[in-house]
């Protein structure tokens, strides 16, 4: 398989939206009404962060494996190994769920 | 319950609007005329704040439990455990009430 | 009374417009023609100021009790205890009157 | 007289436009054709200047009493003691006349 | 041959899009539906990077030979020796593939 | 004569466009076709320059007496002693001619 | 001859587009279809560069005599001694050719 890993660049975060049914299994009851898009997702890969003007790298605020809440709009669809993923900027992710 | 806590990111503040009736119980008589939206709310969760270009984190100006005055426009609706919450940026919150 | 004090946030200033008649009592003869709005006001409460990128708080240029000249446009109406107040940014206030 | 002095805020400059006739008395022959507005004016009051991000106050480039050339557009009309004055930002004043 | 090497300037990256057929040879199955453009490419040449305000050069995040994922829009077509190449800003490249 | 000298403010430069005929006397043959405006001019007065955020004054890049090339658009007409002059920002002047 | 040298200001670069025929003499076969404009050019004169906010001059990234690739749009036409030249900002030049 030519491709094993996709690394987002700068402050981009690669996420996979939760499948609709798993969401209702006693978890957060998020009606699908926001244009049929599930807004919860799992972080699959994160970029290195951006360098501020003093050359310091500012790490991202989410880590691989965390559950996050996506905004309704924005994001770039990326197809990897026939599956849909989405790229969001770290700053656009609304929040994360901690157990 | 899979989810217990939702953490807003950066300078976002999670608020819950006061129920219309409690507002009138001798408190601030805020007529609902601003498009039927109650503009008072309680802070439910706050983000860590944003990092300025020198890497210093700038804390938010509101704390959990405080009563705040929301602007008429803006905010992102977030449904958690079937209840409506709203995410505002710290800088967009107009002010807070101190007893 | 549940509410005693309203604290504006950041660089916001809470003002109360002078009543139309007091203005004419030998004071500044400001014709009401600017869309029927009195442009003089008294400062009722001030925010803490904003933090510059070095973390220093920059105090506001007006104090509680001072008489200020408002711009014709802008400002956010806030109803507190059934009275109309207005929130302006410190930088938008045109000037102040010193006796 | 309730009001004696009006202090512009930040980098604002209060000016009074020269009366049309004095201008022609051997001085600069400025035809009135720029929408009937006299573009010469005298500085009546100046603000304290703005604070740069390091907290240093940057003084204005014009002083009270100086003769300045105004741009054709911009400026806010302010009526003080029944006379018309105008507020301009220091940076918008084109130049000054030195005898 | 007058020209042997083309050096992009600042933070520009010169890329060559992968030929459509090689992509399907067991590699990432990227349907061509995004307006018939292949979004994978190989980096052919990179600029020196931009200088931040302190005069430090900020190196690019991709190197010659790396496989990258391009955004659907943007980029400038450059014809060198009768072949099509494309110039993208480093910050616009979505991510890179690591074997 | 009430006025002897006009001082531009900040980074403004006062120029006088060359008379059309002198330009053709063996000098640069600049056809007048750019909307009938001569684009060569002589610098008549310069402002003190602007202060950068550290309070340092950044001098202008043209001096009084130099011949400069003006952009086709922009500039503010200023009439001094019945003659037309123009104010340009230092940064908008395209270049200068050195003998 | 009144004029011998034209100095661009700040970060401007004066270029002369290559004549259409020399380009095809075994060099880069650049079809003229980009609105009939040759995109290769030679650098004729460069400005001193711009001063960053700390007062340091940032030199340009191209030198006199180098062959550069121009963007399709932008640039200001300048006629010197009856010949057409063009002024571009250093940052807008796409790249340069090194033998």
XYZ file of C-alpha atoms in Angstrom:
693
model
C 0.000 0.000 0.000
C 1.765 3.131 -1.214
C 0.287 5.331 1.518
C 0.366 4.582 5.224
C 0.201 8.038 6.919
C -1.138 11.464 6.015
C 0.388 14.383 7.932
C -1.654 17.605 7.983
C 0.498 20.767 7.737
C 0.714 23.762 10.094
C -2.352 24.059 12.360
C -4.615 21.695 10.441
C -6.401 18.803 12.175
C -7.616 15.683 10.347
C -10.856 14.353 11.828
C -13.297 11.556 11.147
C -16.958 12.316 11.852
C -18.659 9.847 14.242
C -21.037 7.483 12.496
C -24.629 8.671 13.028
C -25.856 5.577 14.969
C -22.983 5.376 17.524
C -23.874 8.872 18.599
C -27.310 7.862 19.868
C -26.065 4.848 21.888
C -26.658 6.608 25.235
C -24.167 9.312 24.231
C -24.964 12.921 23.379
C -28.310 13.052 21.687
C -27.335 15.322 18.773
C -30.197 15.564 16.328
C -28.919 15.393 12.801
C -30.884 18.486 11.811
C -27.797 20.664 11.253
C -27.886 19.988 7.492
C -27.577 16.238 8.068
C -24.003 16.553 9.289
C -22.749 14.896 12.464
C -20.834 17.548 14.381
C -18.924 15.170 16.672
C -15.685 13.711 15.373
C -12.515 11.952 16.433
C -9.101 13.488 15.833
C -7.127 11.245 13.446
C -3.989 13.328 12.808
C -2.686 16.769 13.795
C -0.244 19.170 12.148
C 2.913 20.416 13.884
C 1.332 23.796 14.654
C 2.300 27.218 13.319
C 5.412 29.225 14.145
C 4.749 32.624 15.685
C 6.783 35.617 14.605
C 9.442 34.851 17.205
C 9.970 31.415 15.654
C 8.266 29.551 18.514
C 5.995 26.689 17.438
C 2.537 26.960 19.002
C 1.235 23.421 19.579
C -2.356 22.521 18.734
C -5.048 22.337 21.419
C -6.381 18.901 20.401
C -4.649 15.491 20.334
C -5.110 12.335 18.271
C -7.993 10.234 19.665
C -9.864 13.112 21.344
C -13.597 13.655 20.697
C -14.262 17.166 19.390
C -17.235 19.321 18.418
C -16.987 20.713 14.877
C -18.506 23.977 13.644
C -21.410 23.576 11.216
C -19.536 25.178 8.350
C -15.989 25.077 6.975
C -13.584 22.138 6.776
C -12.045 20.552 3.676
C -13.032 17.039 2.614
C -10.085 14.683 2.088
C -10.514 11.138 0.742
C -7.915 8.725 2.061
C -8.144 4.995 1.272
C -11.733 5.512 0.053
C -12.848 6.971 3.391
C -14.019 10.553 3.999
C -11.987 12.638 6.381
C -12.110 16.379 7.032
C -9.416 18.992 7.644
C -10.203 21.809 10.089
C -8.034 24.555 11.490
C -7.277 24.035 15.201
C -8.765 27.479 15.931
C -12.092 26.530 14.300
C -12.781 23.496 16.499
C -15.391 24.553 19.058
C -14.476 22.304 21.942
C -13.660 18.797 23.121
C -15.384 16.206 25.281
C -13.541 14.888 28.350
C -14.806 11.713 30.050
C -23.315 8.577 30.398
C -20.536 8.697 27.815
C -20.154 12.470 28.116
C -19.707 14.317 31.407
C -17.821 17.538 30.496
C -17.574 19.778 27.441
C -14.470 22.003 27.304
C -14.688 25.029 25.016
C -11.420 25.776 23.188
C -9.312 28.963 23.146
C -11.305 32.042 24.223
C -14.760 30.529 23.888
C -17.290 30.665 26.731
C -20.205 28.228 27.086
C -23.299 29.909 28.534
C -26.858 28.970 29.367
C -29.467 31.692 28.851
C -31.599 32.462 31.943
C -35.111 31.105 31.701
C -37.478 33.980 30.822
C -39.598 33.826 34.029
C -36.742 33.850 36.583
C -35.614 37.091 35.080
C -38.765 38.917 36.104
C -38.729 37.719 39.756
C -37.686 41.126 41.085
C -34.476 40.917 39.065
C -33.558 42.970 36.013
C -36.700 43.646 34.053
C -35.334 42.828 30.620
C -38.197 42.938 28.126
C -37.948 40.062 25.701
C -38.379 42.416 22.758
C -34.818 41.874 21.454
C -36.054 39.243 18.977
C -37.469 37.103 21.805
C -33.998 36.258 23.114
C -33.062 36.531 26.775
C -29.748 38.400 26.902
C -28.761 37.356 30.442
C -26.974 34.061 30.879
C -24.885 32.021 33.286
C -21.354 30.933 32.412
C -21.238 27.105 32.302
C -17.691 26.460 30.999
C -14.739 28.557 29.819
C -11.874 27.838 27.444
C -8.216 28.107 28.494
C -7.805 31.456 26.722
C -5.630 32.279 23.706
C -1.842 32.487 23.589
C -0.467 35.855 22.552
C 2.465 36.058 20.177
C 4.911 35.832 23.080
C 3.388 32.489 24.093
C 1.659 33.928 27.179
C -1.861 32.633 27.798
C -4.354 35.471 28.273
C -7.015 34.269 30.732
C -10.687 34.964 30.068
C -12.501 37.820 31.803
C -15.490 35.716 32.965
C -15.653 32.712 35.317
C -17.991 29.723 35.638
C -21.141 30.699 37.560
C -21.025 34.408 36.754
C -24.086 36.213 35.307
C -23.258 37.938 32.024
C -24.979 40.158 29.466
C -24.854 38.746 25.921
C -24.869 40.783 22.705
C -28.048 40.503 20.623
C -26.279 38.836 17.720
C -23.593 36.178 17.305
C -22.987 33.037 19.357
C -23.076 29.384 18.230
C -25.816 27.059 19.467
C -24.530 23.819 20.989
C -26.860 21.007 22.101
C -25.516 19.025 25.044
C -27.659 16.348 26.743
C -30.720 17.697 24.894
C -30.290 21.187 26.376
C -29.453 24.360 24.405
C -26.208 26.111 25.250
C -24.413 28.879 23.398
C -20.746 29.528 22.665
C -19.558 33.156 22.649
C -16.105 34.630 22.375
C -14.919 36.203 25.636
C -14.411 39.522 23.825
C -18.038 39.590 22.633
C -19.601 39.375 26.107
C -20.784 42.889 26.999
C -20.474 42.785 30.755
C -21.198 40.919 33.967
C -23.451 41.477 36.969
C -21.842 41.600 40.438
C -24.069 41.235 43.526
C -32.700 43.695 44.423
C -30.881 40.801 42.749
C -28.701 43.177 40.733
C -26.736 46.063 42.147
C -23.820 46.640 39.778
C -23.160 46.073 36.063
C -19.491 45.841 35.066
C -18.719 46.449 31.382
C -15.948 44.183 30.030
C -12.653 45.097 28.350
C -12.655 48.648 26.958
C -16.399 49.209 27.097
C -17.906 52.282 28.777
C -21.474 52.405 30.121
C -23.023 55.865 29.709
C -26.333 57.546 30.376
C -27.381 60.234 27.894
C -28.175 63.643 29.448
C -31.875 64.411 29.550
C -32.709 66.839 26.699
C -33.904 69.789 28.935
C -30.929 69.894 31.356
C -28.731 70.383 28.355
C -30.324 73.708 27.491
C -30.123 75.165 31.069
C -27.261 77.498 30.196
C -25.111 74.534 29.207
C -23.986 73.580 25.734
C -26.733 74.424 23.277
C -26.665 71.175 21.333
C -29.574 71.159 18.879
C -31.261 67.783 18.860
C -31.143 67.654 15.061
C -28.627 64.769 14.983
C -31.457 62.236 14.569
C -33.083 63.329 17.849
C -30.270 61.864 19.923
C -28.583 63.783 22.733
C -24.841 63.380 22.182
C -23.748 64.376 25.699
C -23.697 61.698 28.367
C -22.373 60.844 31.806
C -20.060 57.893 32.365
C -21.798 55.377 34.670
C -19.345 52.431 34.615
C -16.080 51.568 32.870
C -14.465 48.272 31.944
C -10.996 47.247 33.166
C -9.422 48.061 29.791
C -7.814 45.691 27.302
C -4.499 43.853 27.690
C -1.930 44.667 25.032
C 0.172 41.929 23.546
C 2.761 42.321 26.310
C 0.088 41.585 28.914
C -0.083 45.210 30.125
C -3.587 46.524 30.836
C -4.253 49.813 29.047
C -6.598 51.857 31.275
C -9.530 53.705 29.737
C -9.362 57.430 29.014
C -12.658 58.293 30.745
C -13.754 57.931 34.402
C -17.088 57.415 36.127
C -18.924 60.737 36.508
C -17.212 62.515 33.590
C -19.276 64.290 30.889
C -18.445 62.953 27.413
C -19.394 63.646 23.799
C -20.694 60.565 21.966
C -20.411 59.905 18.234
C -23.697 60.048 16.315
C -23.577 56.381 15.395
C -22.628 53.134 17.153
C -23.194 52.112 20.771
C -25.238 49.200 22.145
C -28.419 49.840 24.114
C -28.560 48.121 27.495
C -31.650 48.193 29.738
C -30.819 48.071 33.424
C -33.555 48.494 36.051
C -35.919 49.735 33.328
C -33.575 52.588 32.365
C -31.782 52.954 29.016
C -28.015 52.964 29.088
C -25.531 52.668 26.222
C -22.255 50.817 25.836
C -19.504 52.473 23.752
C -15.933 51.517 23.168
C -13.487 53.895 24.891
C -11.842 54.605 21.506
C -15.163 55.730 19.988
C -15.879 58.471 22.547
C -15.030 61.793 20.881
C -14.025 63.848 23.877
C -14.862 64.984 27.392
C -15.885 68.258 29.008
C -13.760 69.630 31.853
C -15.183 72.347 34.111
C -21.217 78.735 31.960
C -21.366 75.009 32.730
C -18.792 74.199 30.049
C -15.406 75.877 29.671
C -13.154 73.346 27.925
C -13.648 70.449 25.514
C -10.844 67.864 25.465
C -10.648 65.649 22.379
C -9.648 62.050 23.161
C -6.758 59.964 21.814
C -5.369 61.353 18.538
C -8.275 63.645 17.724
C -7.744 67.329 16.899
C -10.441 69.995 17.287
C -10.203 72.679 14.602
C -12.085 75.785 13.570
C -12.218 76.492 9.826
C -10.950 79.952 8.795
C -13.706 82.344 7.789
C -13.875 82.511 3.967
C -13.007 86.285 3.625
C -9.855 86.332 5.838
C -8.394 83.745 3.580
C -8.402 86.012 0.545
C -6.770 88.997 2.332
C -3.396 88.489 0.629
C -3.126 85.021 2.163
C -3.407 81.720 0.300
C -5.863 82.159 -2.529
C -7.827 78.958 -1.993
C -10.816 78.882 -4.333
C -13.867 77.673 -2.501
C -14.713 75.229 -5.288
C -13.897 72.147 -3.155
C -17.605 71.749 -2.292
C -17.748 75.222 -0.719
C -15.601 74.174 2.235
C -12.651 76.195 3.465
C -9.767 73.762 3.879
C -7.625 75.961 6.145
C -8.292 75.850 9.853
C -6.838 76.734 13.236
C -6.148 74.070 15.858
C -8.346 74.742 18.928
C -7.665 71.658 21.076
C -5.652 68.450 20.771
C -6.040 65.029 22.346
C -3.303 63.378 24.448
C -2.296 61.092 21.575
C -2.557 57.312 21.402
C -0.537 54.749 23.359
C 1.476 52.387 21.193
C 1.627 48.741 22.068
C 4.604 49.327 24.370
C 2.556 51.779 26.426
C 4.382 54.858 25.074
C 2.180 57.841 24.267
C 2.809 59.163 20.742
C 2.240 62.951 20.827
C 0.291 64.637 18.040
C 2.057 66.450 15.200
C 0.017 69.687 15.496
C -0.309 72.183 18.370
C -3.050 74.553 19.500
C -2.957 77.770 17.449
C -1.273 76.300 14.378
C -2.750 76.800 10.887
C -3.404 73.474 9.158
C -4.647 72.199 5.812
C -7.614 69.820 6.089
C -8.492 67.033 3.677
C -11.631 67.576 1.592
C -13.470 64.684 3.170
C -13.844 63.205 6.669
C -14.024 65.008 10.008
C -16.869 65.064 12.566
C -18.842 68.229 13.175
C -19.072 69.263 16.832
C -21.195 72.191 18.018
C -19.773 73.927 21.083
C -21.354 77.124 22.405
C -23.358 77.441 19.173
C -20.189 77.477 17.028
C -19.180 74.803 14.513
C -15.956 72.966 15.145
C -14.594 69.838 13.510
C -12.765 66.807 14.864
C -10.074 65.224 12.662
C -7.607 62.493 13.345
C -4.025 63.815 13.589
C -2.997 61.412 10.803
C -5.619 62.846 8.420
C -4.386 66.455 8.583
C -2.439 67.108 5.373
C 0.028 69.706 6.564
C 0.624 72.943 8.446
C 1.635 76.465 7.500
C 4.721 77.968 9.164
C 5.273 81.744 8.991
C 19.481 24.768 -23.369
C 19.234 28.279 -21.884
C 17.343 27.136 -18.773
C 18.236 24.311 -16.414
C 16.693 25.294 -13.040
C 13.738 27.359 -11.902
C 13.890 28.706 -8.328
C 10.573 29.740 -6.783
C 10.820 32.875 -4.613
C 9.886 33.390 -0.943
C 7.457 30.730 0.324
C 6.408 29.379 -3.061
C 6.563 25.655 -3.844
C 6.774 24.267 -7.405
C 4.877 20.990 -7.784
C 4.059 18.526 -10.520
C 0.660 16.840 -10.281
C 0.768 13.004 -10.318
C -0.390 11.510 -13.603
C -3.993 10.246 -13.228
C -3.258 6.508 -13.946
C -0.333 6.066 -11.473
C -2.680 7.195 -8.727
C -5.013 4.223 -9.121
C -2.202 1.593 -9.172
C -3.058 0.361 -5.654
C -2.341 3.834 -4.283
C -4.865 6.275 -2.879
C -8.097 5.891 -4.746
C -8.783 9.584 -5.428
C -11.769 9.923 -7.688
C -11.118 12.596 -10.280
C -14.434 14.287 -9.539
C -12.859 17.396 -7.994
C -13.158 19.259 -11.313
C -10.947 16.682 -13.075
C -7.843 17.799 -11.195
C -5.484 15.358 -9.504
C -4.867 16.710 -6.006
C -1.698 14.699 -5.284
C 1.600 16.127 -6.477
C 5.341 15.858 -6.060
C 7.419 18.794 -4.853
C 9.868 19.815 -7.634
C 11.426 22.985 -6.187
C 10.986 25.125 -3.057
C 11.639 28.787 -2.345
C 13.993 29.979 0.428
C 11.084 30.871 2.720
C 10.036 34.295 3.968
C 11.837 36.494 6.474
C 9.832 37.329 9.576
C 9.941 40.829 10.981
C 12.989 39.985 13.074
C 14.900 39.050 9.921
C 14.775 35.306 10.625
C 14.077 33.118 7.594
C 11.210 30.687 8.221
C 11.937 27.502 6.233
C 9.185 25.782 4.275
C 7.373 22.728 5.646
C 7.786 20.594 2.500
C 10.931 19.330 0.748
C 11.783 18.421 -2.850
C 10.561 14.893 -3.659
C 7.790 14.765 -1.038
C 4.233 13.754 -1.980
C 1.724 16.440 -1.011
C -2.024 16.996 -1.082
C -3.040 20.192 -2.895
C -6.132 22.284 -2.181
C -8.810 22.186 -4.901
C -8.427 25.837 -5.725
C -5.552 28.306 -6.070
C -2.064 27.745 -7.496
C -0.423 29.407 -10.518
C 0.299 27.409 -13.668
C 3.900 27.642 -14.873
C 5.077 26.060 -18.146
C 8.704 24.951 -18.028
C 10.212 23.016 -20.950
C 6.701 22.422 -22.339
C 5.529 20.727 -19.132
C 2.855 22.029 -16.738
C 3.929 22.794 -13.217
C 2.086 24.673 -10.486
C 3.195 27.187 -7.871
C 1.493 27.056 -4.450
C 2.207 28.916 -1.264
C 3.665 26.634 1.431
C 0.814 27.616 3.769
C -1.821 26.483 1.246
C -0.570 22.892 0.927
C -2.932 20.723 2.977
C -0.603 17.942 4.024
C 2.015 15.411 2.959
C 2.138 11.618 2.657
C 4.840 9.750 4.598
C 5.593 6.106 3.712
C 2.542 87.517 2.519
C 0.821 85.620 5.349
C 2.180 82.260 4.193
C 5.776 81.433 3.299
C 6.150 77.654 3.893
C 3.845 74.622 3.799
C 5.007 71.577 5.783
C 3.448 68.242 4.809
C 2.764 65.964 7.803
C 3.950 62.414 8.482
C 5.087 60.609 5.311
C 3.524 62.999 2.829
C 5.552 64.540 -0.005
C 4.614 67.785 -1.782
C 5.515 67.718 -5.468
C 5.158 69.981 -8.476
C 4.558 68.238 -11.806
C 7.069 69.154 -14.563
C 5.622 71.437 -17.214
C 4.748 69.369 -20.310
C 7.143 71.186 -22.753
C 10.343 70.955 -20.625
C 9.909 67.233 -20.584
C 10.300 66.930 -24.355
C 13.443 69.132 -24.570
C 15.721 66.133 -25.076
C 14.661 64.643 -21.745
C 12.505 61.543 -21.247
C 9.965 61.396 -24.064
C 6.900 60.645 -21.901
C 3.810 60.698 -24.073
C 1.011 62.511 -22.317
C -1.436 59.727 -23.044
C -1.725 58.627 -19.379
C -4.911 60.728 -19.005
C -3.049 63.904 -19.957
C -1.075 63.953 -16.712
C 2.672 64.467 -16.595
C 4.061 61.751 -14.323
C 7.438 63.394 -13.627
C 7.618 65.897 -10.800
C 10.012 67.743 -8.521
C 9.898 67.315 -4.748
C 9.012 70.673 -3.135
C 8.590 69.716 0.536
C 8.709 66.521 2.598
C 7.085 65.532 5.877
C 9.084 64.393 8.931
C 8.226 60.722 8.289
C 6.164 58.404 10.455
C 7.081 56.977 13.856
C 7.203 53.207 13.959
C 5.775 51.368 16.922
C 9.076 51.623 18.790
C 8.950 55.416 18.529
C 11.689 55.613 15.881
C 11.072 58.098 13.060
C 11.480 56.489 9.626
C 12.823 59.162 7.253
C 11.360 59.529 3.763
C 13.121 58.077 0.722
C 12.991 61.290 -1.377
C 14.519 64.728 -0.745
C 13.550 68.269 -1.769
C 14.717 68.995 -5.328
C 14.795 65.368 -6.533
C 13.018 64.337 -9.756
C 10.495 61.557 -9.127
C 8.108 59.373 -11.095
C 4.507 59.551 -9.856
C 1.911 56.781 -10.092
C -0.960 57.437 -12.516
C -3.573 57.510 -9.798
C -3.814 58.862 -6.241
C -2.391 62.078 -4.820
C -4.235 65.068 -3.332
C -4.292 68.421 -5.117
C -3.199 71.360 -2.967
C -3.347 74.955 -4.212
C -0.667 77.154 -2.708
C -0.190 80.767 -3.903
C -2.435 80.032 -6.917
C -0.205 77.171 -8.105
C -1.162 73.474 -8.228
C 0.847 71.118 -6.110
C 0.178 67.494 -5.215
C 0.581 65.492 -2.018
C 1.646 61.848 -2.332
C 2.603 59.321 0.276
C 6.323 58.492 0.191
C 5.462 54.812 -0.297
C 3.393 55.575 -3.437
C 6.189 57.320 -5.354
C 7.464 54.817 -7.932
C 11.065 55.911 -8.239
C 13.506 58.784 -8.734
C 15.845 59.890 -11.501
C 19.544 60.286 -10.693
C 21.753 62.211 -13.105
C 20.709 63.397 -22.138
C 19.015 64.680 -18.950
C 18.278 61.224 -17.565
C 20.771 58.369 -17.203
C 19.444 56.220 -14.339
C 16.022 55.420 -12.859
C 16.006 54.129 -9.262
C 12.877 52.245 -8.173
C 11.865 52.977 -4.558
C 11.347 50.574 -1.649
C 10.781 46.974 -2.787
C 10.041 47.751 -6.426
C 11.883 45.985 -9.253
C 12.228 47.423 -12.777
C 12.158 44.718 -15.449
C 12.281 44.494 -19.209
C 10.221 41.701 -20.761
C 12.188 39.369 -23.083
C 11.449 39.920 -26.769
C 9.040 37.207 -27.979
C 11.409 35.668 -30.632
C 14.497 35.210 -28.368
C 12.341 33.103 -26.088
C 11.723 30.428 -28.718
C 15.444 30.091 -29.717
C 15.734 26.728 -27.930
C 14.825 28.379 -24.635
C 11.626 27.857 -22.654
C 8.767 27.373 -25.073
C 6.292 29.754 -23.406
C 3.197 29.998 -25.536
C 2.095 33.592 -25.829
C -1.474 32.666 -24.984
C -1.389 34.329 -21.535
C -2.992 37.456 -23.033
C -0.100 37.946 -25.475
C 2.310 38.914 -22.708
C 5.785 37.418 -22.382
C 6.169 36.384 -18.742
C 9.988 36.146 -18.719
C 11.940 39.320 -18.096
C 15.347 40.648 -17.135
C 15.864 42.711 -13.976
C 17.050 46.215 -14.967
C 17.032 48.039 -11.611
C 16.068 47.233 -8.016
C 14.922 49.386 -5.115
C 16.760 49.509 -1.757
C 14.156 47.276 -0.092
C 11.751 48.155 2.703
C 12.593 48.840 6.333
C 10.928 46.486 8.779
C 9.486 47.841 11.994
C 12.831 47.458 13.755
C 14.457 49.723 11.178
C 16.315 46.886 9.433
C 16.361 47.068 5.639
C 15.193 43.809 4.048
C 17.093 43.387 0.763
C 15.278 42.243 -2.362
C 15.445 38.630 -3.544
C 16.386 39.432 -7.182
C 19.441 41.202 -8.600
C 20.086 43.274 -11.725
C 20.658 40.996 -14.755
C 18.739 37.984 -13.406
C 16.023 36.283 -15.497
C 12.704 36.188 -13.669
C 9.212 34.822 -14.179
C 6.494 37.479 -13.873
C 2.919 36.889 -12.723
C 0.259 37.260 -15.421
C -1.348 40.237 -13.764
C -0.145 43.342 -11.918
C 2.903 45.512 -12.617
C 3.050 49.209 -13.603
C 4.188 50.255 -17.058
C 6.990 52.834 -17.078
C 8.300 54.417 -20.302
C 11.972 55.364 -20.120
C 13.789 56.669 -23.194
C 10.871 55.497 -25.387
C 11.170 51.901 -24.207
C 8.586 49.980 -22.146
C 9.640 48.786 -18.738
C 7.554 47.396 -15.903
C 7.653 47.850 -12.142
C 6.769 44.860 -9.945
C 6.942 44.364 -6.233
C 9.724 41.948 -5.228
C 7.135 39.778 -3.440
C 5.050 39.406 -6.629
C 7.847 37.950 -8.760
C 7.199 34.204 -9.009
C 10.722 32.902 -9.390
C 14.044 33.193 -11.191
C 15.970 31.060 -13.673
C 19.498 29.951 -12.738
C 21.813 28.579 -15.448
